[in-house]
Coordinates of C-alpha atoms in Angstrom, one line a residue:
M1 CA -58.2 146.5 46.4
N2 CA -57.0 147.4 50.0
V3 CA -53.5 148.4 50.9
Q4 CA -52.3 144.9 51.9
E5 CA -53.7 143.4 48.7
H6 CA -52.2 146.2 46.6
D7 CA -48.7 145.7 48.2
M8 CA -48.8 142.0 47.8
Y9 CA -49.9 142.2 44.2
A10 CA -47.3 144.9 43.4
S11 CA -44.6 142.6 44.9
F12 CA -45.9 139.7 42.8
K13 CA -45.9 141.8 39.6
Q14 CA -42.4 143.1 40.3
K15 CA -41.0 139.5 40.8
L16 CA -43.0 138.3 37.7
F17 CA -41.4 141.2 35.7
D18 CA -38.0 140.3 37.0
W19 CA -38.5 136.6 36.1
F20 CA -39.8 137.6 32.7
L21 CA -36.7 139.7 32.0
G22 CA -34.4 136.9 33.1
E23 CA -36.2 134.0 31.3
K24 CA -34.3 133.1 28.1
D25 CA -36.5 130.3 26.7
F26 CA -40.3 130.7 26.3
S27 CA -40.6 127.9 23.7
D28 CA -41.7 125.3 26.3
L29 CA -45.1 126.4 27.3
S30 CA -45.5 123.9 30.1
R31 CA -42.2 124.7 31.7
V32 CA -42.9 128.5 31.5
M33 CA -46.3 128.2 33.1
Q34 CA -44.9 125.9 35.8
A35 CA -42.6 128.8 36.7
V36 CA -45.4 131.3 36.8
I37 CA -47.7 129.2 39.0
V38 CA -44.8 128.4 41.4
L39 CA -44.3 132.2 41.8
L40 CA -48.0 132.7 42.2
K41 CA -48.1 130.1 45.0
E42 CA -45.1 131.6 46.8
E43 CA -46.2 135.2 46.7
F44 CA -49.8 134.6 47.7
K45 CA -49.0 131.9 50.3
L46 CA -51.2 129.4 48.4
L47 CA -51.2 125.7 49.3
E48 CA -51.1 124.5 45.7
V49 CA -51.8 125.8 42.1
T50 CA -52.6 123.8 39.0
F51 CA -53.0 125.1 35.4
Y52 CA -55.1 123.1 33.0
L53 CA -55.5 123.2 29.2
L54 CA -58.6 122.0 27.4
N55 CA -58.4 118.9 25.1
P56 CA -61.4 119.6 22.9
L57 CA -61.5 116.1 21.4
K58 CA -61.7 114.4 24.8
K59 CA -63.6 117.4 26.3
I60 CA -61.3 117.3 29.4
F61 CA -59.1 119.9 31.0
H62 CA -55.7 118.3 31.3
P63 CA -53.1 119.3 33.9
E64 CA -50.4 121.2 32.1
A65 CA -48.5 122.6 35.1
T66 CA -48.9 122.0 38.8
T67 CA -47.3 122.3 42.2
N68 CA -49.2 119.2 43.4
R69 CA -46.9 116.2 43.4
S70 CA -49.8 113.7 43.2
I71 CA -51.1 115.4 40.0
Q72 CA -47.5 115.6 38.6
S73 CA -47.1 111.8 39.0
N74 CA -50.4 110.9 37.5
P75 CA -51.9 113.8 35.4
E76 CA -54.4 111.5 33.5
R77 CA -56.2 110.8 36.8
Y78 CA -56.8 114.5 37.6
G79 CA -58.4 115.7 34.4
I80 CA -61.5 117.9 34.8
P81 CA -64.5 117.0 32.6
F82 CA -65.7 119.9 30.4
D83 CA -69.4 119.4 31.2
E84 CA -72.4 121.7 30.9
R85 CA -72.0 122.9 34.5
L86 CA -68.5 123.9 33.9
K87 CA -69.4 125.6 30.6
K88 CA -72.0 127.8 32.3
G89 CA -69.5 128.8 35.0
L90 CA -66.5 129.7 32.7
D91 CA -67.0 133.4 33.2
E92 CA -67.3 133.1 37.0
V93 CA -64.8 132.7 39.8
L94 CA -65.9 129.6 41.8
V95 CA -64.9 129.4 45.4
T96 CA -65.5 126.0 47.1
E97 CA -65.0 125.1 50.8
N98 CA -63.2 121.7 51.0
G99 CA -64.2 120.9 54.6
D100 CA -60.6 120.5 55.8
G101 CA -59.9 124.1 56.6
T102 CA -59.1 125.0 53.0
K103 CA -60.9 126.5 50.0
T104 CA -60.4 126.0 46.3
V105 CA -60.6 128.8 43.8
Q106 CA -61.3 128.0 40.1
F107 CA -61.5 130.4 37.1
S108 CA -61.0 130.1 33.4
L109 CA -58.4 131.7 31.1
Y110 CA -59.8 132.3 27.6
F111 CA -57.1 132.5 24.9
S112 CA -58.8 131.9 21.6
E113 CA -61.4 129.8 19.9
D114 CA -59.2 126.7 20.0
S115 CA -57.5 127.4 23.3
L116 CA -59.1 127.4 26.7
G117 CA -57.3 127.2 30.1
L118 CA -58.3 126.8 33.7
I119 CA -56.6 127.8 37.0
R120 CA -57.4 126.0 40.2
F121 CA -55.6 126.8 43.5
Q122 CA -56.1 126.1 47.2
F123 CA -55.7 128.4 50.2
P124 CA -56.5 128.4 53.9
E125 CA -60.0 129.4 55.0
D126 CA -58.5 132.3 57.0
W127 CA -57.0 133.8 53.8
F128 CA -57.5 137.5 54.0
I129 CA -57.8 138.2 50.2
R130 CA -61.3 139.1 49.0
D131 CA -63.3 137.8 45.9
E132 CA -62.7 141.2 44.2
F133 CA -58.9 140.6 44.3
I134 CA -59.3 137.1 42.9
G135 CA -61.3 138.6 40.0
K136 CA -58.3 140.9 39.4
I137 CA -56.0 137.9 39.4
Q138 CA -58.2 136.1 36.9
K139 CA -58.3 139.1 34.6
D140 CA -54.6 139.7 34.7
F141 CA -53.6 136.1 34.5
S142 CA -55.7 135.7 31.3
K143 CA -53.5 138.4 29.8
I144 CA -50.3 137.0 31.2
F145 CA -50.9 133.4 30.1
D146 CA -52.2 134.6 26.7
K147 CA -49.1 136.6 26.1
I148 CA -46.8 133.8 27.3
R149 CA -48.8 131.3 25.1
K150 CA -48.4 133.6 22.0
I151 CA -44.7 134.1 22.7
S152 CA -44.3 130.4 23.1
Q153 CA -46.1 129.8 19.8
I154 CA -44.1 132.4 18.0
L155 CA -40.8 131.0 19.3
N156 CA -41.9 127.4 18.5
E157 CA -42.9 128.4 15.0
E158 CA -39.6 130.3 14.6
K159 CA -37.7 127.2 15.8
R160 CA -39.7 124.9 13.5
Y161 CA -39.2 127.2 10.5
E162 CA -35.5 127.3 11.2
Q163 CA -35.6 123.5 11.3
L164 CA -37.6 123.5 8.1
H165 CA -35.1 125.9 6.5
R166 CA -32.1 123.7 7.5
A167 CA -33.9 120.6 6.3
A168 CA -34.9 122.3 3.0
T169 CA -31.3 123.5 2.5
K170 CA -29.9 120.0 3.2
I171 CA -32.4 118.0 1.1
H172 CA -32.3 120.4 -1.8
S173 CA -28.5 120.1 -1.8
S174 CA -28.7 116.4 -2.4
M175 CA -29.7 114.7 -5.6
N176 CA -29.8 111.2 -4.0
I177 CA -33.3 109.9 -3.3
D178 CA -32.2 107.9 -0.3
D179 CA -30.5 110.9 1.2
V180 CA -33.6 113.0 0.7
L181 CA -35.9 110.4 2.3
E182 CA -33.5 110.0 5.2
E183 CA -33.5 113.8 5.8
I184 CA -37.3 114.0 5.6
V185 CA -37.6 111.3 8.3
R186 CA -34.9 112.9 10.5
T187 CA -36.7 116.3 10.3
L188 CA -40.1 114.9 11.2
K189 CA -38.6 113.2 14.3
E190 CA -36.9 116.4 15.3
V191 CA -39.9 118.6 14.9
Y192 CA -42.4 116.1 16.3
P193 CA -40.5 113.9 18.7
S194 CA -43.6 112.4 20.3
F195 CA -45.2 111.4 17.0
T196 CA -44.7 108.2 15.1
C197 CA -43.9 108.9 11.5
H198 CA -44.0 106.8 8.3
L199 CA -43.6 107.6 4.6
F200 CA -46.0 106.0 2.2
L201 CA -44.3 105.7 -1.2
S202 CA -45.5 104.2 -4.6
H203 CA -44.1 101.0 -6.0
D204 CA -41.6 102.8 -8.3
S205 CA -39.8 104.2 -5.2
S206 CA -37.2 102.0 -3.4
T207 CA -34.5 102.6 -0.9
H208 CA -31.8 100.3 0.5
R209 CA -31.8 102.1 3.9
D210 CA -33.6 101.3 7.1
L211 CA -36.3 103.9 7.0
P212 CA -40.0 103.8 8.2
I213 CA -41.4 103.3 4.7
K214 CA -44.6 101.6 3.6
L215 CA -45.8 101.0 0.1
L216 CA -49.0 102.7 -1.2
S217 CA -51.2 99.9 -2.5
Y218 CA -54.8 99.7 -3.6
E219 CA -54.9 96.2 -2.1
N220 CA -54.7 97.7 1.4
E221 CA -57.0 100.6 0.6
D222 CA -59.3 99.9 3.6
E223 CA -56.4 99.7 6.0
H224 CA -54.9 103.0 4.9
M225 CA -57.8 104.9 3.4
G226 CA -56.6 108.2 4.7
A227 CA -53.2 107.7 3.0
M228 CA -54.8 106.8 -0.3
Q229 CA -57.2 109.8 -0.1
A230 CA -54.3 112.2 0.6
Y231 CA -52.4 110.6 -2.3
V232 CA -55.3 110.9 -4.7
T233 CA -56.7 114.3 -3.7
G234 CA -53.4 116.0 -2.8
Q235 CA -55.0 117.3 0.4
I236 CA -54.2 116.7 4.1
Q237 CA -56.4 114.0 5.7
L238 CA -57.1 113.7 9.4
E239 CA -58.3 110.6 11.2
D240 CA -59.1 109.9 14.9
S241 CA -59.2 106.4 16.3
L242 CA -61.2 106.3 19.6
A243 CA -60.4 102.6 20.0
S244 CA -56.6 103.1 19.9
K245 CA -56.8 106.6 21.3
K246 CA -54.7 108.3 18.7
S247 CA -54.9 110.9 15.9
I248 CA -53.4 110.3 12.5
I249 CA -52.4 113.0 10.0
Y250 CA -51.8 112.1 6.3
A251 CA -49.9 114.8 4.4
P252 CA -49.3 114.4 0.6
I253 CA -45.7 114.8 -0.6
K254 CA -46.3 117.1 -3.5
G255 CA -44.0 118.4 -6.2
A256 CA -44.7 120.6 -9.2
Q257 CA -45.3 117.6 -11.5
G258 CA -47.1 115.2 -9.2
I259 CA -47.6 113.5 -5.8
Y260 CA -44.8 111.2 -4.8
G261 CA -46.1 109.8 -1.5
V262 CA -47.7 110.5 1.8
I263 CA -46.4 111.4 5.2
E264 CA -48.2 109.6 8.0
M265 CA -47.9 111.2 11.5
I266 CA -49.5 109.3 14.4
A267 CA -50.1 111.5 17.5
P268 CA -49.6 109.7 20.9
T269 CA -53.1 110.8 22.0
I270 CA -56.2 112.1 20.4
M271 CA -55.7 115.7 19.7
V272 CA -57.0 118.6 17.5
L273 CA -54.2 120.3 15.6
P274 CA -54.5 124.0 15.3
K275 CA -54.7 125.4 11.7
S276 CA -51.2 126.9 12.1
E277 CA -49.8 123.4 12.8
I278 CA -51.6 121.9 9.8
R279 CA -50.2 124.7 7.6
F280 CA -46.7 123.9 8.9
I281 CA -47.1 120.2 8.2
S282 CA -48.4 120.9 4.7
L283 CA -45.4 123.2 4.1
L284 CA -43.0 120.6 5.4
A285 CA -44.6 117.9 3.1
N286 CA -44.5 120.3 0.1
T287 CA -40.8 121.0 0.8
A288 CA -40.1 117.3 0.9
G289 CA -42.1 116.8 -2.3
S290 CA -40.1 119.5 -4.1
A291 CA -36.8 118.0 -3.0
L292 CA -37.9 114.4 -3.8
E293 CA -39.1 115.5 -7.2
N294 CA -35.8 117.2 -8.0
A295 CA -33.9 114.1 -6.8
K296 CA -36.2 111.8 -8.9
L297 CA -35.8 114.0 -12.0
Y298 CA -32.0 113.9 -11.5
E299 CA -32.1 110.1 -11.1
Q300 CA -34.3 109.9 -14.1
S301 CA -32.0 112.0 -16.2
K302 CA -29.0 109.9 -15.2
R303 CA -31.0 106.7 -15.9
L304 CA -32.0 108.0 -19.3
V305 CA -28.4 108.8 -20.1
A306 CA -27.4 105.4 -19.0
D307 CA -30.2 103.8 -21.0
L308 CA -29.1 105.7 -24.1
Q309 CA -25.5 104.6 -23.5
L310 CA -26.7 101.0 -23.1
I311 CA -28.8 101.1 -26.3
N312 CA -25.9 102.7 -28.2
E313 CA -23.3 100.3 -27.0
T314 CA -25.6 97.3 -27.6
I315 CA -26.6 98.2 -31.1
H316 CA -23.0 99.2 -32.0
H317 CA -21.8 95.8 -30.8
L318 CA -24.6 94.0 -32.6
N319 CA -23.7 95.7 -35.8
T320 CA -20.1 94.6 -35.8
N321 CA -20.9 91.7 -38.2
L322 CA -21.7 89.2 -35.4
R323 CA -23.0 85.8 -36.4
F324 CA -26.8 85.6 -35.6
Q325 CA -26.2 83.1 -32.7
D326 CA -23.4 85.2 -31.2
A327 CA -25.6 88.3 -31.4
L328 CA -28.4 86.5 -29.6
Q329 CA -26.1 85.2 -26.9
F330 CA -24.7 88.8 -26.4
M331 CA -28.3 90.2 -26.2
V332 CA -29.4 87.6 -23.6
E333 CA -26.4 88.3 -21.4
K334 CA -26.9 92.1 -21.8
I335 CA -30.6 91.8 -20.7
K336 CA -29.8 89.5 -17.8
T337 CA -27.2 92.0 -16.5
S338 CA -29.0 95.2 -17.2
F339 CA -32.4 94.1 -15.8
A340 CA -31.2 91.6 -13.2
A341 CA -33.4 89.0 -15.0
E342 CA -33.4 85.3 -14.2
E343 CA -34.5 83.9 -17.5
V344 CA -34.4 85.4 -21.0
G345 CA -35.7 83.7 -24.1
F346 CA -36.1 84.5 -27.8
V347 CA -38.9 82.5 -29.5
M348 CA -39.3 82.5 -33.3
I349 CA -42.7 81.8 -34.9
Q350 CA -42.6 79.9 -38.2
G351 CA -46.2 79.3 -39.4
N352 CA -47.8 77.2 -36.6
E353 CA -44.4 76.2 -35.2
R354 CA -42.3 77.9 -32.7
K355 CA -38.6 77.7 -32.3
I356 CA -36.5 78.5 -29.2
L357 CA -33.5 80.3 -30.5
P358 CA -30.0 79.3 -29.4
G359 CA -28.6 81.7 -26.8
S360 CA -31.8 81.6 -24.8
T361 CA -31.3 80.6 -21.1
P362 CA -31.7 76.8 -20.4
F363 CA -35.2 77.3 -18.8
F364 CA -36.7 78.1 -22.2
H365 CA -35.5 74.7 -23.6
S366 CA -37.3 72.9 -20.7
R367 CA -40.8 71.6 -20.6
D368 CA -41.8 74.1 -17.8
A369 CA -41.3 77.0 -20.2
K370 CA -44.3 75.9 -22.4
A371 CA -46.9 77.5 -20.1
Y372 CA -45.2 80.9 -20.2
I373 CA -44.6 80.8 -24.0
D374 CA -48.2 79.8 -24.6
F375 CA -49.4 82.6 -22.4
V376 CA -47.3 85.2 -24.1
L377 CA -48.1 84.1 -27.6
H378 CA -51.8 84.1 -26.8
R379 CA -51.6 87.7 -25.5
I380 CA -49.3 89.1 -28.2
Q381 CA -51.1 88.9 -31.6
C382 CA -49.3 91.7 -33.5
S383 CA -46.2 93.9 -33.5
R384 CA -48.0 96.6 -31.4
D385 CA -48.8 94.2 -28.5
T386 CA -46.5 94.1 -25.5
L387 CA -46.8 92.5 -22.1
F388 CA -45.7 93.9 -18.7
L389 CA -46.9 92.0 -15.7
G390 CA -45.8 92.7 -12.1
D391 CA -47.6 89.8 -10.6
A392 CA -48.4 87.3 -13.4
K393 CA -51.1 84.6 -12.6
I394 CA -50.0 81.8 -15.0
N395 CA -51.2 78.3 -14.4
V396 CA -48.0 76.3 -14.0
Q397 CA -48.4 72.6 -13.1
S398 CA -44.9 72.2 -11.8
G399 CA -41.5 73.9 -11.6
V400 CA -40.5 77.4 -10.8
V401 CA -43.2 80.1 -10.7
F402 CA -42.2 83.4 -12.3
R403 CA -44.4 86.4 -11.2
S404 CA -42.6 89.2 -13.0
L405 CA -42.9 89.0 -16.8
M406 CA -42.0 91.3 -19.7
A407 CA -42.6 90.3 -23.4
V408 CA -41.8 92.4 -26.5
P409 CA -42.5 91.3 -30.1
M410 CA -39.7 91.0 -32.7
M411 CA -41.3 91.6 -36.1
R412 CA -39.4 93.1 -38.9
G413 CA -39.0 91.5 -42.4
M414 CA -38.4 87.8 -41.9
M415 CA -38.1 88.1 -38.1
K416 CA -41.3 87.1 -36.5
G417 CA -41.0 86.2 -32.8
V418 CA -41.0 87.5 -29.2
A419 CA -38.5 88.2 -26.5
I420 CA -39.5 87.1 -23.0
V421 CA -37.9 88.2 -19.7
L422 CA -38.8 86.5 -16.4
H423 CA -38.1 86.8 -12.6
R424 CA -39.5 84.9 -9.7
E425 CA -40.2 88.0 -7.5
A426 CA -43.3 90.0 -8.0
Y427 CA -42.9 93.6 -9.2
H428 CA -39.2 93.0 -9.9
F429 CA -39.2 95.0 -13.1
S430 CA -40.0 98.7 -13.1
F431 CA -42.0 100.3 -15.9
D432 CA -38.8 102.2 -16.9
M433 CA -37.1 98.9 -17.4
F434 CA -40.0 97.7 -19.6
K435 CA -39.7 100.8 -21.8
L436 CA -35.9 100.3 -22.0
L437 CA -36.5 96.6 -23.0
Q438 CA -38.9 97.8 -25.7
S439 CA -36.3 100.2 -27.1
L440 CA -33.6 97.5 -27.0
I441 CA -35.6 94.9 -28.8
H442 CA -36.9 97.4 -31.3
H443 CA -33.4 98.4 -32.3
S444 CA -31.8 95.0 -32.0
T445 CA -34.5 93.3 -34.2
L446 CA -33.0 95.2 -37.2
A447 CA -29.5 94.0 -36.3
F448 CA -30.8 90.4 -35.9
T449 CA -32.5 90.7 -39.3
N450 CA -29.4 92.0 -40.9
A451 CA -27.3 89.2 -39.4
V452 CA -29.8 86.6 -40.7
L453 CA -29.8 88.2 -44.2
R454 CA -26.0 88.4 -44.2
E455 CA -25.7 84.8 -43.2
E456 CA -28.3 83.8 -45.8
L457 CA -26.4 85.8 -48.5
E458 CA -23.2 84.1 -47.5
R459 CA -24.8 80.7 -47.6
M460 CA -26.2 81.5 -51.1
V461 CA -22.8 82.6 -52.3
I462 CA -21.0 79.4 -51.1
T463 CA -23.9 77.0 -51.8
D464 CA -24.8 75.2 -55.0
R465 CA -28.4 76.0 -55.8
L466 CA -29.4 72.6 -57.1
T467 CA -27.9 70.3 -54.4
N468 CA -27.5 72.7 -51.4
L469 CA -24.0 71.4 -51.2
Y470 CA -21.1 73.9 -51.0
A471 CA -19.9 75.5 -54.2
R472 CA -16.6 74.6 -55.8
H473 CA -14.8 77.8 -54.9
Y474 CA -15.7 77.4 -51.2
L475 CA -14.4 73.8 -51.3
D476 CA -11.1 75.1 -52.7
E477 CA -10.8 77.7 -50.0
R478 CA -11.5 75.3 -47.2
I479 CA -9.0 72.7 -48.4
K480 CA -6.3 75.4 -48.8
R481 CA -7.0 76.6 -45.2
S482 CA -6.9 73.0 -43.9
M483 CA -3.6 72.3 -45.5
E484 CA -2.2 75.4 -43.8
E485 CA -3.6 74.7 -40.3
D486 CA -4.3 70.9 -40.0
G487 CA -2.0 67.8 -40.0
L488 CA -3.7 65.7 -42.7
G489 CA -6.9 65.3 -44.7
T490 CA -8.7 63.1 -47.3
F491 CA -10.4 64.1 -50.5
I492 CA -13.1 62.1 -52.3
L493 CA -14.1 62.8 -55.9
I494 CA -17.5 61.3 -56.9
D495 CA -19.0 60.7 -60.3
I496 CA -22.5 59.3 -61.0
D497 CA -22.1 56.2 -63.3
N498 CA -23.8 56.2 -66.7
F499 CA -25.4 59.6 -66.0
K500 CA -25.9 60.4 -69.8
K501 CA -27.9 57.2 -70.1
I502 CA -30.1 58.4 -67.3
N503 CA -30.8 61.7 -69.0
D504 CA -31.5 60.0 -72.3
T505 CA -33.8 57.4 -70.7
Y506 CA -35.7 59.5 -68.1
G507 CA -35.0 63.1 -69.1
H508 CA -33.0 65.9 -67.6
Q509 CA -35.5 66.6 -64.8
I510 CA -35.0 63.1 -63.4
G511 CA -31.3 63.5 -64.0
D512 CA -31.4 66.5 -61.7
E513 CA -33.4 64.5 -59.1
I514 CA -30.7 61.8 -59.1
I515 CA -28.0 64.4 -58.4
I516 CA -30.1 65.8 -55.5
Q517 CA -30.6 62.3 -54.1
V518 CA -26.9 61.5 -54.2
A519 CA -26.2 65.0 -52.6
N520 CA -28.6 64.3 -49.8
I521 CA -27.0 60.9 -49.2
I522 CA -23.6 62.6 -48.9
K523 CA -24.9 65.2 -46.4
A524 CA -26.4 62.4 -44.3
N525 CA -23.2 60.4 -44.1
I526 CA -20.6 63.1 -43.3
R527 CA -19.8 65.2 -40.2
E528 CA -20.9 68.7 -39.7
N529 CA -17.4 70.1 -40.2
D530 CA -16.8 67.9 -43.4
I531 CA -17.2 69.7 -46.7
G532 CA -19.6 68.2 -49.3
A533 CA -19.5 70.1 -52.6
R534 CA -20.7 70.0 -56.2
W535 CA -17.6 69.6 -58.4
G536 CA -19.4 70.2 -61.7
G537 CA -22.2 68.5 -63.7
E538 CA -22.8 65.1 -62.2
E539 CA -19.5 65.1 -60.3
L540 CA -19.6 65.7 -56.5
A541 CA -16.8 65.9 -53.9
V542 CA -16.2 65.5 -50.2
Y543 CA -13.3 66.8 -48.2
L544 CA -12.6 65.3 -44.8
P545 CA -10.3 67.5 -42.7
K546 CA -8.1 65.8 -40.1
V547 CA -9.3 62.3 -41.4
S548 CA -6.8 59.6 -42.2
L549 CA -6.7 57.7 -45.6
N550 CA -8.2 54.5 -44.1
A551 CA -11.1 56.3 -42.5
G552 CA -11.7 58.2 -45.8
I553 CA -11.8 55.0 -47.8
S554 CA -14.4 53.6 -45.3
I555 CA -16.6 56.7 -45.8
A556 CA -16.2 56.4 -49.6
N557 CA -17.2 52.8 -49.6
R558 CA -20.2 53.6 -47.4
L559 CA -21.3 56.3 -49.8
V560 CA -21.1 53.8 -52.7
Q561 CA -23.2 51.4 -50.8
K562 CA -25.8 53.9 -49.7
V563 CA -26.2 55.4 -53.2
R564 CA -26.7 51.9 -54.7
E565 CA -29.4 51.1 -52.1
Q566 CA -31.3 54.4 -51.7
T567 CA -31.5 56.0 -55.1
N568 CA -34.7 55.8 -57.3
P569 CA -34.3 55.1 -60.1
P570 CA -31.2 53.2 -58.8
V571 CA -27.8 54.5 -59.8
T572 CA -24.2 53.8 -58.8
I573 CA -21.2 56.0 -58.2
S574 CA -17.5 55.7 -58.6
C575 CA -15.1 57.4 -56.1
G576 CA -11.5 58.5 -56.5
V577 CA -9.7 59.0 -53.2
S578 CA -6.5 61.0 -52.5
Y579 CA -5.0 62.3 -49.2
W580 CA -2.3 64.6 -47.9
K581 CA -0.3 64.9 -44.7
K582 CA 2.0 67.4 -43.1
N583 CA 5.7 67.7 -44.0
C584 CA 5.1 66.2 -47.5
S585 CA 5.4 68.5 -50.4
D586 CA 1.9 68.8 -51.8
S587 CA -0.7 71.3 -53.1
V588 CA -4.4 71.6 -53.6
K589 CA -4.0 71.1 -57.3
E590 CA -1.9 67.9 -56.9
L591 CA -4.5 66.6 -54.4
F592 CA -7.3 67.1 -57.0
N593 CA -5.2 65.5 -59.8
R594 CA -4.5 62.4 -57.8
A595 CA -8.2 62.0 -57.0
D596 CA -9.1 62.6 -60.6
E597 CA -6.7 59.9 -61.7
A598 CA -8.2 57.5 -59.2
L599 CA -11.7 58.3 -60.3
Y600 CA -10.7 57.7 -63.9
T601 CA -9.3 54.3 -63.0
A602 CA -12.5 53.4 -61.1
K603 CA -14.7 54.3 -64.1
R604 CA -12.4 52.4 -66.5
T605 CA -12.2 49.2 -64.3
G606 CA -15.9 48.6 -63.9
K607 CA -17.5 51.6 -62.0
N608 CA -19.5 51.3 -58.7
R609 CA -16.3 51.2 -56.7
V610 CA -13.6 53.1 -54.8
V611 CA -10.0 53.6 -56.0
V612 CA -7.2 55.3 -54.1
Q613 CA -4.3 57.2 -55.7
E614 CA -1.4 57.7 -53.3
Y615 CA 1.6 60.0 -53.7

């Protein structure tokens, strides 16, 4: 190196050192190298300088920094193919005469196995610097650019890890899944602003926010094969699409207990990520997985507490001596509210017959429900069978199509049936909802059974065993309550004529049959809220609350006629009628006595008739 070259190079190194000391940000490699080549151009009186970096996937040296405005405006056009000729000349300094009074110098800058650079600059033909000096520039510039590149990488990694630390601190401080997902997306966009990012999540994950989320589905496995492989294997997957000229990275979102989704990162061009970058992406995904797992566990614990509260409150309410129908209606409303269900039905199985229980939603009483009930009963054969379908394929001829279906058997003691829950949207119910429904039905079935048994016991206590009419004591209680609450009422006392003769002629068994026949005629000819009772022996009674005397006489005459026409062997009855009304001094005993006197008169004056005894 001669004196002039030495002085020029010393001046360049001094200014480079001053620039280096004054530079505050080495994180942007392109900007830093731009500053260096501008200094190189000025100090050595060059016409232009361009720095290239190798894209190994495209096998092209791409302009990374340049003083040439044409290259700056359209860098894609000025890429240098990494062909065999260039490979052989990487270790050499190539000087080319351009034929326009200028020369071009080209030499390589070797950084590492995955990083290769190229410097190309032009100078006038009368440039006084020798090839030996250019070799010195190549050697020193390799060191300069390598150190700048390493500083840039370290600073970038430091910046990214600071971003990762901030993101980790923030997402781990939140126990809300939506907040965690939003922070993951924000961090990805901040760290990789030129990438397009999506989150692949499973069906049991949902968010109400506008986030770039896709559902992991085996139905679209071919379309997102990389995402599925990352989800299944737990390893980062890389894909390159030559057709769309992009690279895709799939990073599994892993926690300690499982994989919760996949991060999809789409690079704007085909690129090869260095191992350090892949490690960082993996760490970012694992941090996201840990935070998401914590949020899910917290949400799950809250949901379990809420589920237990729901079960406890429901069973406590069901065990407050509700009537069976009231208990069913309460249960239907609870399921509709808790599961956002559209239709809820309880179907009882009695031999080969099925009965839709009152309280079920109106759909189950329609003709369209038959296909769903048939489908469920065909699939559920015993108490251990359950049904949970996210996208049910049930052949429905007409009407609304329900795609989400849950069915749980109700089998305990005399209870043999199934609870069916429906919604039109596919995958509306989660598996956690299904498990909660199973628990609710399991616990409520015992409460339903108790309600049925309690009502049956009550019915047995107040019902005459032979006639299935009400017992005498229940009749007394109802008349007493009516006289306290109502404005009037009519009482009919009935006696089967010549009943002793029937027993003597046909036997006591036929006598009992006659009593049953007359009881059935009474039940068929009175209202649901009227009280038909067995008074004693062959005597029966009817109390008609809120019914006037004239209406009561008409009913009594109809009973006399029906008994005469419909009994076999034919018998007749005699009826004594009494009544009461408000503001008249009266009692249950006096009401009975007047009816008894009227019945005695009817028997004494020819039988088969109705007699009224007024006040």
